Amino acid sequence: MKRSHPFRTGRYGGSLFVAEFIHALGIVDLLATPIGVITMLAFRVAEGKPQNAGFTALLIVAFIAGITLGGLLLGMSALLRYVHTLARERERAPQARAEVDKPVTYTAPAAENGAVKVVNDQTPTPASKERKGDTQTLSLLREIRDLTLLPPEERRPVADRVRTYRERQAAESVIDAINFRQIAKARLLLNQSVAAYGTNPTFERLTEKIQEADVRNEPLDYERTKRLAEEAIGEGNWALAEQYAHAAFNDHPESARCRKLWDNARRARLHAHVQESANHHHWNEALAAAEEFLERFPESVEAEALRDQLDTLRANAEIQQRKQYENRIKELIGGKQYEEALRVARHVIEHFPGSPQAEALRGQVPVLEKYIAAS
């Protein structure tokens, strides 16, 4: 089955090319070694020379040396690919959510004790966010303590202040998400805040900021995601490509090309799963994946080729299933579980009446019945 996908083929760097070249040399060496030894032996026999101990030792040494060299080449190739993968992941990790925006600002709503203005003028680091979270938690606990200890007539102003603080904290979380280019997360946090505290001018302004960031970030997010997805597919990591594309679509659900990128990644991953399952002779899995593909992407380019292969996949899946039943029956008979073996045999005869297995089992059913009756 020929592999195809909507993205272009992955690019091999220098180290990856060397790894593939060394791998090919290792395979050639492992194939050539026994052939060379057999050829030397054939020439020796053809020339009529005796097979003395020296010549035999030479053949053994040549064989061991060839196999050892081939193994070393394959090991070196695997090591280079592993190093390449680690380097690519290290290169990709800091780029997944690069910060290229300027921070946004907002003004918190006025409370009874005066207007509170908060300006977020720098991108928070993980350490600063953790310290800020601890400080905010302690401050909130003190507010709750004060609220419970105050006289009833003073609790309302304090409760309003606590509510304002919580709204401010929620707004800061939305701003952090925007600054980190996590637009989907910003929308989620804002929706949760509106559900908890209701709408207010701050949240309305943040809605506009999210929309502006969506439009502003979309071109770069799309191009970066497209590149990362292509590189992941070039390395055979279809799941990672789909994760990248899905994240971009979540951030920009109104973008037609982000939606198409995600659809292409899902289609490519499922189509690759069909191919890989068939290549490994997992026919039932390949058939299930092909049927799902045709249901989800009936108009795609790959769908026509898969329709032509369905009959072959079904036939191979049936053969594999019948062989599994056959092996299962042998195991059951070997374990003297005749009733279960008879049940499986009748199942095969009923569902695969024209198969070689069913033909053979028809003669074994009476034998199994006698064993059951005698036990």
Short mmCIF file of C-alpha atoms in Angstrom, two decimals:
data_model
loop_
_atom_site.label_atom_id
_atom_site.label_comp_id
_atom_site.label_asym_id
_atom_site.label_seq_id
_atom_site.Cartn_x
_atom_site.Cartn_y
_atom_site.Cartn_z
CA MET A 1 0.00 0.00 0.00
CA LYS A 2 1.56 3.29 -1.06
CA ARG A 3 1.82 5.94 1.65
CA SER A 4 0.44 9.36 0.79
CA HIS A 5 -0.49 12.35 2.84
CA PRO A 6 -1.56 15.96 2.25
CA PHE A 7 1.69 17.41 3.52
CA ARG A 8 4.94 17.42 1.63
CA THR A 9 7.64 14.89 2.43
CA GLY A 10 9.81 15.54 5.51
CA ARG A 11 13.28 17.00 5.06
CA TYR A 12 16.30 14.93 6.19
CA GLY A 13 19.09 16.85 7.84
CA GLY A 14 22.75 15.94 7.46
CA SER A 15 22.90 13.72 10.54
CA LEU A 16 19.72 11.89 9.59
CA PHE A 17 21.00 11.27 6.05
CA VAL A 18 24.26 9.86 7.43
CA ALA A 19 22.27 7.61 9.77
CA GLU A 20 20.18 6.25 6.89
CA PHE A 21 23.31 5.77 4.76
CA ILE A 22 25.11 3.85 7.53
CA HIS A 23 21.95 1.79 8.11
CA ALA A 24 21.90 0.86 4.42
CA LEU A 25 25.57 -0.10 4.55
CA GLY A 26 24.89 -2.31 7.57
CA ILE A 27 22.07 -4.12 5.76
CA VAL A 28 24.22 -4.60 2.66
CA ASP A 29 27.09 -5.94 4.81
CA LEU A 30 24.83 -8.42 6.63
CA LEU A 31 23.47 -9.67 3.29
CA ALA A 32 26.84 -9.76 1.55
CA THR A 33 28.72 -11.61 4.31
CA PRO A 34 27.01 -15.03 4.02
CA ILE A 35 26.86 -14.68 0.25
CA GLY A 36 30.60 -13.97 0.14
CA VAL A 37 31.44 -16.90 2.40
CA ILE A 38 29.30 -19.26 0.33
CA THR A 39 30.90 -17.93 -2.87
CA MET A 40 34.41 -18.52 -1.53
CA LEU A 41 33.45 -22.05 -0.54
CA ALA A 42 31.90 -22.71 -3.97
CA PHE A 43 35.06 -21.55 -5.78
CA ARG A 44 37.15 -23.76 -3.52
CA VAL A 45 35.02 -26.79 -4.33
CA ALA A 46 34.99 -25.97 -8.05
CA GLU A 47 38.77 -25.82 -8.11
CA GLY A 48 38.98 -29.24 -6.43
CA LYS A 49 41.14 -28.02 -3.58
CA PRO A 50 40.86 -29.75 -0.19
CA GLN A 51 38.90 -28.14 2.66
CA ASN A 52 41.71 -27.92 5.17
CA ALA A 53 41.61 -26.41 8.65
CA GLY A 54 43.25 -23.16 7.51
CA PHE A 55 40.62 -22.47 4.86
CA THR A 56 37.79 -23.36 7.26
CA ALA A 57 39.23 -20.99 9.87
CA LEU A 58 39.44 -18.25 7.23
CA LEU A 59 35.76 -18.70 6.36
CA ILE A 60 34.75 -18.58 10.03
CA VAL A 61 36.80 -15.44 10.68
CA ALA A 62 35.41 -13.74 7.56
CA PHE A 63 31.84 -14.59 8.55
CA ILE A 64 32.26 -13.36 12.14
CA ALA A 65 33.98 -10.17 11.00
CA GLY A 66 31.28 -9.41 8.44
CA ILE A 67 28.42 -9.98 10.87
CA THR A 68 30.18 -7.93 13.57
CA LEU A 69 30.76 -5.04 11.17
CA GLY A 70 27.14 -5.12 10.04
CA GLY A 71 25.92 -5.07 13.63
CA LEU A 72 28.19 -2.14 14.47
CA LEU A 73 26.93 -0.19 11.47
CA LEU A 74 23.30 -0.80 12.43
CA GLY A 75 24.02 0.19 16.03
CA MET A 76 25.77 3.38 14.92
CA SER A 77 22.81 4.21 12.66
CA ALA A 78 20.33 3.73 15.51
CA LEU A 79 22.46 5.92 17.78
CA LEU A 80 22.61 8.73 15.21
CA ARG A 81 18.82 8.62 14.70
CA TYR A 82 18.30 8.76 18.46
CA VAL A 83 20.61 11.78 18.79
CA HIS A 84 18.85 13.45 15.87
CA THR A 85 15.45 12.92 17.49
CA LEU A 86 16.65 14.36 20.81
CA ALA A 87 18.10 17.40 19.07
CA ARG A 88 14.89 17.98 17.09
CA GLU A 89 12.73 17.75 20.21
CA ARG A 90 15.06 20.12 22.08
CA GLU A 91 14.89 22.55 19.17
CA ARG A 92 11.13 22.31 18.89
CA ALA A 93 10.22 22.56 22.58
CA PRO A 94 10.89 26.29 23.14
CA GLN A 95 9.21 27.18 19.85
CA ALA A 96 5.86 25.57 20.53
CA ARG A 97 4.52 28.65 22.30
CA ALA A 98 7.02 31.42 21.52
CA GLU A 99 6.13 34.82 22.94
CA VAL A 100 6.09 37.47 20.20
CA ASP A 101 3.29 39.73 21.38
CA LYS A 102 3.44 42.80 23.52
CA PRO A 103 1.55 42.42 26.80
CA VAL A 104 -1.94 43.85 26.99
CA THR A 105 -3.33 46.03 29.76
CA TYR A 106 -6.71 46.29 31.39
CA THR A 107 -8.49 48.30 34.04
CA ALA A 108 -10.32 46.47 36.80
CA PRO A 109 -13.85 47.59 37.78
CA ALA A 110 -14.23 50.24 40.47
CA ALA A 111 -15.19 49.02 43.92
CA GLU A 112 -16.70 50.96 46.76
CA ASN A 113 -13.29 51.73 48.16
CA GLY A 114 -12.12 53.25 44.89
CA ALA A 115 -11.08 52.23 41.39
CA VAL A 116 -8.41 49.57 41.08
CA LYS A 117 -6.15 49.76 38.07
CA VAL A 118 -3.85 46.92 37.15
CA VAL A 119 -1.26 47.12 34.38
CA ASN A 120 0.44 43.95 33.22
CA ASP A 121 3.65 45.31 31.68
CA GLN A 122 5.77 42.18 31.36
CA THR A 123 5.42 38.56 30.44
CA PRO A 124 5.36 36.49 33.64
CA THR A 125 7.88 33.70 34.13
CA PRO A 126 6.89 30.38 35.78
CA ALA A 127 8.72 31.36 38.97
CA SER A 128 7.08 34.78 39.15
CA LYS A 129 3.67 33.24 38.46
CA GLU A 130 4.17 30.77 41.31
CA ARG A 131 5.17 33.55 43.73
CA LYS A 132 2.23 35.65 42.61
CA GLY A 133 -0.14 32.72 43.05
CA ASP A 134 1.08 32.13 46.63
CA THR A 135 0.71 35.81 47.48
CA GLN A 136 -2.78 35.94 46.00
CA THR A 137 -3.87 32.84 47.91
CA LEU A 138 -2.65 34.22 51.26
CA SER A 139 -4.29 37.55 50.54
CA LEU A 140 -7.59 35.87 49.74
CA LEU A 141 -7.45 33.81 52.93
CA ARG A 142 -6.90 36.98 54.95
CA GLU A 143 -9.88 38.60 53.22
CA ILE A 144 -12.10 35.63 54.11
CA ARG A 145 -10.87 35.69 57.72
CA ASP A 146 -11.60 39.38 58.01
CA LEU A 147 -15.04 38.86 56.49
CA THR A 148 -16.05 36.29 59.09
CA LEU A 149 -14.78 38.40 62.00
CA LEU A 150 -16.40 41.68 60.96
CA PRO A 151 -19.73 42.88 62.33
CA PRO A 152 -22.70 42.19 60.03
CA GLU A 153 -23.04 45.83 58.94
CA GLU A 154 -19.44 45.89 57.64
CA ARG A 155 -19.46 42.60 55.81
CA ARG A 156 -21.02 43.88 52.59
CA PRO A 157 -18.16 46.28 51.70
CA VAL A 158 -15.60 43.60 52.46
CA ALA A 159 -17.52 41.01 50.42
CA ASP A 160 -17.55 43.44 47.50
CA ARG A 161 -13.82 43.92 47.86
CA VAL A 162 -13.22 40.15 47.88
CA ARG A 163 -15.38 39.78 44.76
CA THR A 164 -13.44 42.55 43.03
CA TYR A 165 -10.20 40.83 43.95
CA ARG A 166 -11.37 37.54 42.51
CA GLU A 167 -12.49 39.22 39.30
CA ARG A 168 -9.09 40.89 39.08
CA GLN A 169 -7.31 37.58 39.61
CA ALA A 170 -9.45 35.93 36.91
CA ALA A 171 -8.72 38.78 34.50
CA GLU A 172 -4.98 38.45 35.12
CA SER A 173 -5.15 34.74 34.28
CA VAL A 174 -6.83 35.59 30.97
CA ILE A 175 -4.15 38.18 30.23
CA ASP A 176 -1.38 35.69 30.96
CA ALA A 177 -2.93 33.24 28.50
CA ILE A 178 -3.14 35.95 25.83
CA ASN A 179 0.48 36.93 26.38
CA PHE A 180 1.57 33.30 26.04
CA ARG A 181 -0.39 33.01 22.75
CA GLN A 182 -2.76 30.51 24.34
CA ILE A 183 -5.92 31.94 22.83
CA ALA A 184 -8.07 28.85 23.41
CA LYS A 185 -7.10 28.83 27.08
CA ALA A 186 -7.84 32.56 27.33
CA ARG A 187 -11.35 31.99 25.95
CA LEU A 188 -11.96 29.15 28.38
CA LEU A 189 -10.79 31.18 31.38
CA LEU A 190 -12.88 34.17 30.32
CA ASN A 191 -16.00 32.03 29.88
CA GLN A 192 -15.48 30.53 33.32
CA SER A 193 -15.05 33.99 34.82
CA VAL A 194 -18.22 35.31 33.18
CA ALA A 195 -20.13 32.25 34.41
CA ALA A 196 -18.86 32.80 37.97
CA TYR A 197 -19.08 36.60 38.29
CA GLY A 198 -21.25 37.77 35.43
CA THR A 199 -20.27 40.21 32.71
CA ASN A 200 -18.57 43.54 33.44
CA PRO A 201 -16.57 46.15 31.48
CA THR A 202 -13.27 44.36 32.20
CA PHE A 203 -14.48 41.05 30.80
CA GLU A 204 -16.01 42.79 27.79
CA ARG A 205 -12.68 44.47 27.10
CA LEU A 206 -10.88 41.15 27.45
CA THR A 207 -13.27 39.62 24.90
CA GLU A 208 -12.11 42.27 22.44
CA LYS A 209 -8.48 41.61 23.33
CA ILE A 210 -8.92 37.90 22.66
CA GLN A 211 -10.52 38.61 19.27
CA GLU A 212 -7.70 40.99 18.39
CA ALA A 213 -5.07 38.44 19.43
CA ASP A 214 -6.87 35.74 17.42
CA VAL A 215 -6.66 37.79 14.24
CA ARG A 216 -3.14 39.06 14.95
CA ASN A 217 -1.63 35.67 15.85
CA GLU A 218 -3.32 33.55 13.17
CA PRO A 219 -0.82 34.05 10.31
CA LEU A 220 2.24 33.16 12.41
CA ASP A 221 0.47 30.34 14.28
CA TYR A 222 -0.67 28.82 11.00
CA GLU A 223 2.73 28.96 9.30
CA ARG A 224 4.56 27.68 12.38
CA THR A 225 2.07 24.87 12.94
CA LYS A 226 2.23 23.88 9.28
CA ARG A 227 6.02 23.61 9.49
CA LEU A 228 5.98 21.66 12.74
CA ALA A 229 3.30 19.30 11.42
CA GLU A 230 5.28 18.68 8.22
CA GLU A 231 8.44 17.96 10.21
CA ALA A 232 6.56 15.59 12.52
CA ILE A 233 5.07 13.74 9.54
CA GLY A 234 8.48 13.62 7.87
CA GLU A 235 9.71 11.76 10.98
CA GLY A 236 6.68 9.46 10.96
CA ASN A 237 5.17 11.03 14.10
CA TRP A 238 1.60 11.40 12.87
CA ALA A 239 0.10 11.80 16.34
CA LEU A 240 2.34 14.78 17.11
CA ALA A 241 1.40 16.41 13.80
CA GLU A 242 -2.29 16.07 14.69
CA GLN A 243 -1.66 17.56 18.14
CA TYR A 244 0.02 20.61 16.61
CA ALA A 245 -2.80 21.13 14.10
CA HIS A 246 -5.52 20.63 16.72
CA ALA A 247 -3.91 23.22 19.01
CA ALA A 248 -3.84 25.76 16.16
CA PHE A 249 -7.50 25.11 15.34
CA ASN A 250 -8.47 25.51 19.01
CA ASP A 251 -6.75 28.88 19.09
CA HIS A 252 -8.28 29.99 15.78
CA PRO A 253 -11.60 28.17 15.26
CA GLU A 254 -12.76 30.73 12.68
CA SER A 255 -9.71 30.22 10.48
CA ALA A 256 -10.57 28.10 7.45
CA ARG A 257 -6.95 27.17 6.79
CA CYS A 258 -6.33 26.13 10.41
CA ARG A 259 -9.43 23.94 10.17
CA LYS A 260 -8.15 22.45 6.90
CA LEU A 261 -4.72 21.88 8.46
CA TRP A 262 -6.32 19.92 11.29
CA ASP A 263 -8.50 17.92 8.88
CA ASN A 264 -5.45 17.09 6.78
CA ALA A 265 -3.50 15.98 9.85
CA ARG A 266 -6.34 13.76 11.07
CA ARG A 267 -6.77 12.27 7.62
CA ALA A 268 -3.04 11.68 7.20
CA ARG A 269 -2.76 10.02 10.61
CA LEU A 270 -5.67 7.66 10.02
CA HIS A 271 -4.50 6.80 6.51
CA ALA A 272 -1.02 6.07 7.85
CA HIS A 273 -2.56 3.81 10.48
CA VAL A 274 -4.27 1.80 7.75
CA GLN A 275 -0.97 1.40 5.92
CA GLU A 276 1.08 0.53 8.98
CA SER A 277 -1.48 -2.02 10.18
CA ALA A 278 -1.52 -3.68 6.75
CA ASN A 279 2.29 -3.66 6.55
CA HIS A 280 2.42 -5.47 9.90
CA HIS A 281 -0.36 -7.88 8.80
CA HIS A 282 -2.77 -6.61 11.45
CA TRP A 283 -5.59 -7.12 9.00
CA ASN A 284 -8.55 -6.68 11.35
CA GLU A 285 -7.16 -3.40 12.60
CA ALA A 286 -6.34 -2.25 9.06
CA LEU A 287 -9.88 -3.08 7.93
CA ALA A 288 -11.46 -1.21 10.85
CA ALA A 289 -9.23 1.82 10.23
CA ALA A 290 -10.04 1.79 6.49
CA GLU A 291 -13.79 1.63 7.12
CA GLU A 292 -13.54 4.50 9.61
CA PHE A 293 -11.49 6.51 7.10
CA LEU A 294 -14.09 6.04 4.36
CA GLU A 295 -16.87 7.06 6.73
CA ARG A 296 -15.09 10.20 7.94
CA PHE A 297 -13.39 11.27 4.70
CA PRO A 298 -15.44 9.78 1.83
CA GLU A 299 -14.51 12.51 -0.66
CA SER A 300 -10.77 12.56 -0.02
CA VAL A 301 -8.09 11.63 -2.55
CA GLU A 302 -7.08 8.56 -0.54
CA ALA A 303 -10.66 7.26 -0.28
CA GLU A 304 -10.81 5.93 -3.84
CA ALA A 305 -7.66 3.83 -3.40
CA LEU A 306 -8.91 2.50 -0.06
CA ARG A 307 -12.22 1.43 -1.60
CA ASP A 308 -10.30 -0.67 -4.11
CA GLN A 309 -8.37 -2.33 -1.26
CA LEU A 310 -11.35 -3.08 1.00
CA ASP A 311 -12.03 -6.51 -0.50
CA THR A 312 -8.40 -7.53 -0.02
CA LEU A 313 -8.39 -6.24 3.55
CA ARG A 314 -11.63 -8.11 4.32
CA ALA A 315 -10.28 -11.34 2.84
CA ASN A 316 -7.02 -11.08 4.75
CA ALA A 317 -8.85 -10.15 7.94
CA GLU A 318 -11.08 -13.21 7.58
CA ILE A 319 -8.10 -15.50 6.95
CA GLN A 320 -6.33 -14.10 9.99
CA GLN A 321 -9.42 -14.53 12.15
CA ARG A 322 -9.94 -18.12 10.99
CA LYS A 323 -6.31 -18.96 11.77
CA GLN A 324 -6.73 -17.48 15.22
CA TYR A 325 -9.78 -19.66 15.80
CA GLU A 326 -7.86 -22.67 14.49
CA ASN A 327 -4.97 -22.06 16.88
CA ARG A 328 -7.39 -21.48 19.73
CA ILE A 329 -9.11 -24.82 19.11
CA LYS A 330 -5.75 -26.61 19.12
CA GLU A 331 -4.86 -24.98 22.44
CA LEU A 332 -8.21 -25.97 23.94
CA ILE A 333 -7.90 -29.56 22.78
CA GLY A 334 -4.36 -29.72 24.10
CA GLY A 335 -5.69 -28.53 27.46
CA LYS A 336 -8.56 -31.07 27.30
CA GLN A 337 -11.15 -28.25 27.30
CA TYR A 338 -13.35 -30.13 24.86
CA GLU A 339 -16.61 -28.26 25.47
CA GLU A 340 -15.04 -24.88 24.75
CA ALA A 341 -13.22 -26.34 21.72
CA LEU A 342 -16.53 -27.69 20.40
CA ARG A 343 -18.19 -24.30 20.87
CA VAL A 344 -15.46 -22.51 18.94
CA ALA A 345 -15.50 -25.18 16.21
CA ARG A 346 -19.24 -24.79 15.70
CA HIS A 347 -18.79 -21.02 15.58
CA VAL A 348 -16.22 -21.36 12.78
CA ILE A 349 -18.43 -23.77 10.85
CA GLU A 350 -21.43 -21.44 11.17
CA HIS A 351 -19.68 -18.17 10.26
CA PHE A 352 -17.10 -19.48 7.74
CA PRO A 353 -18.89 -22.47 6.16
CA GLY A 354 -16.82 -22.55 2.96
CA SER A 355 -13.41 -22.17 4.57
CA PRO A 356 -10.75 -24.92 4.81
CA GLN A 357 -10.94 -24.67 8.59
CA ALA A 358 -14.68 -25.34 8.58
CA GLU A 359 -14.22 -28.31 6.26
CA ALA A 360 -11.62 -29.83 8.59
CA LEU A 361 -13.63 -29.08 11.76
CA ARG A 362 -16.75 -30.84 10.47
CA GLY A 363 -14.88 -34.11 10.83
CA GLN A 364 -13.62 -33.22 14.30
CA VAL A 365 -16.98 -32.25 15.80
CA PRO A 366 -18.11 -35.90 16.32
CA VAL A 367 -14.76 -36.71 17.90
CA LEU A 368 -15.09 -33.77 20.30
CA GLU A 369 -18.64 -34.84 21.17
CA LYS A 370 -17.38 -38.35 22.04
CA TYR A 371 -14.66 -36.90 24.27
CA ILE A 372 -17.26 -34.76 26.05
CA ALA A 373 -19.61 -37.71 26.50
CA ALA A 374 -16.80 -39.86 27.88
CA SER A 375 -15.59 -37.28 30.36
#
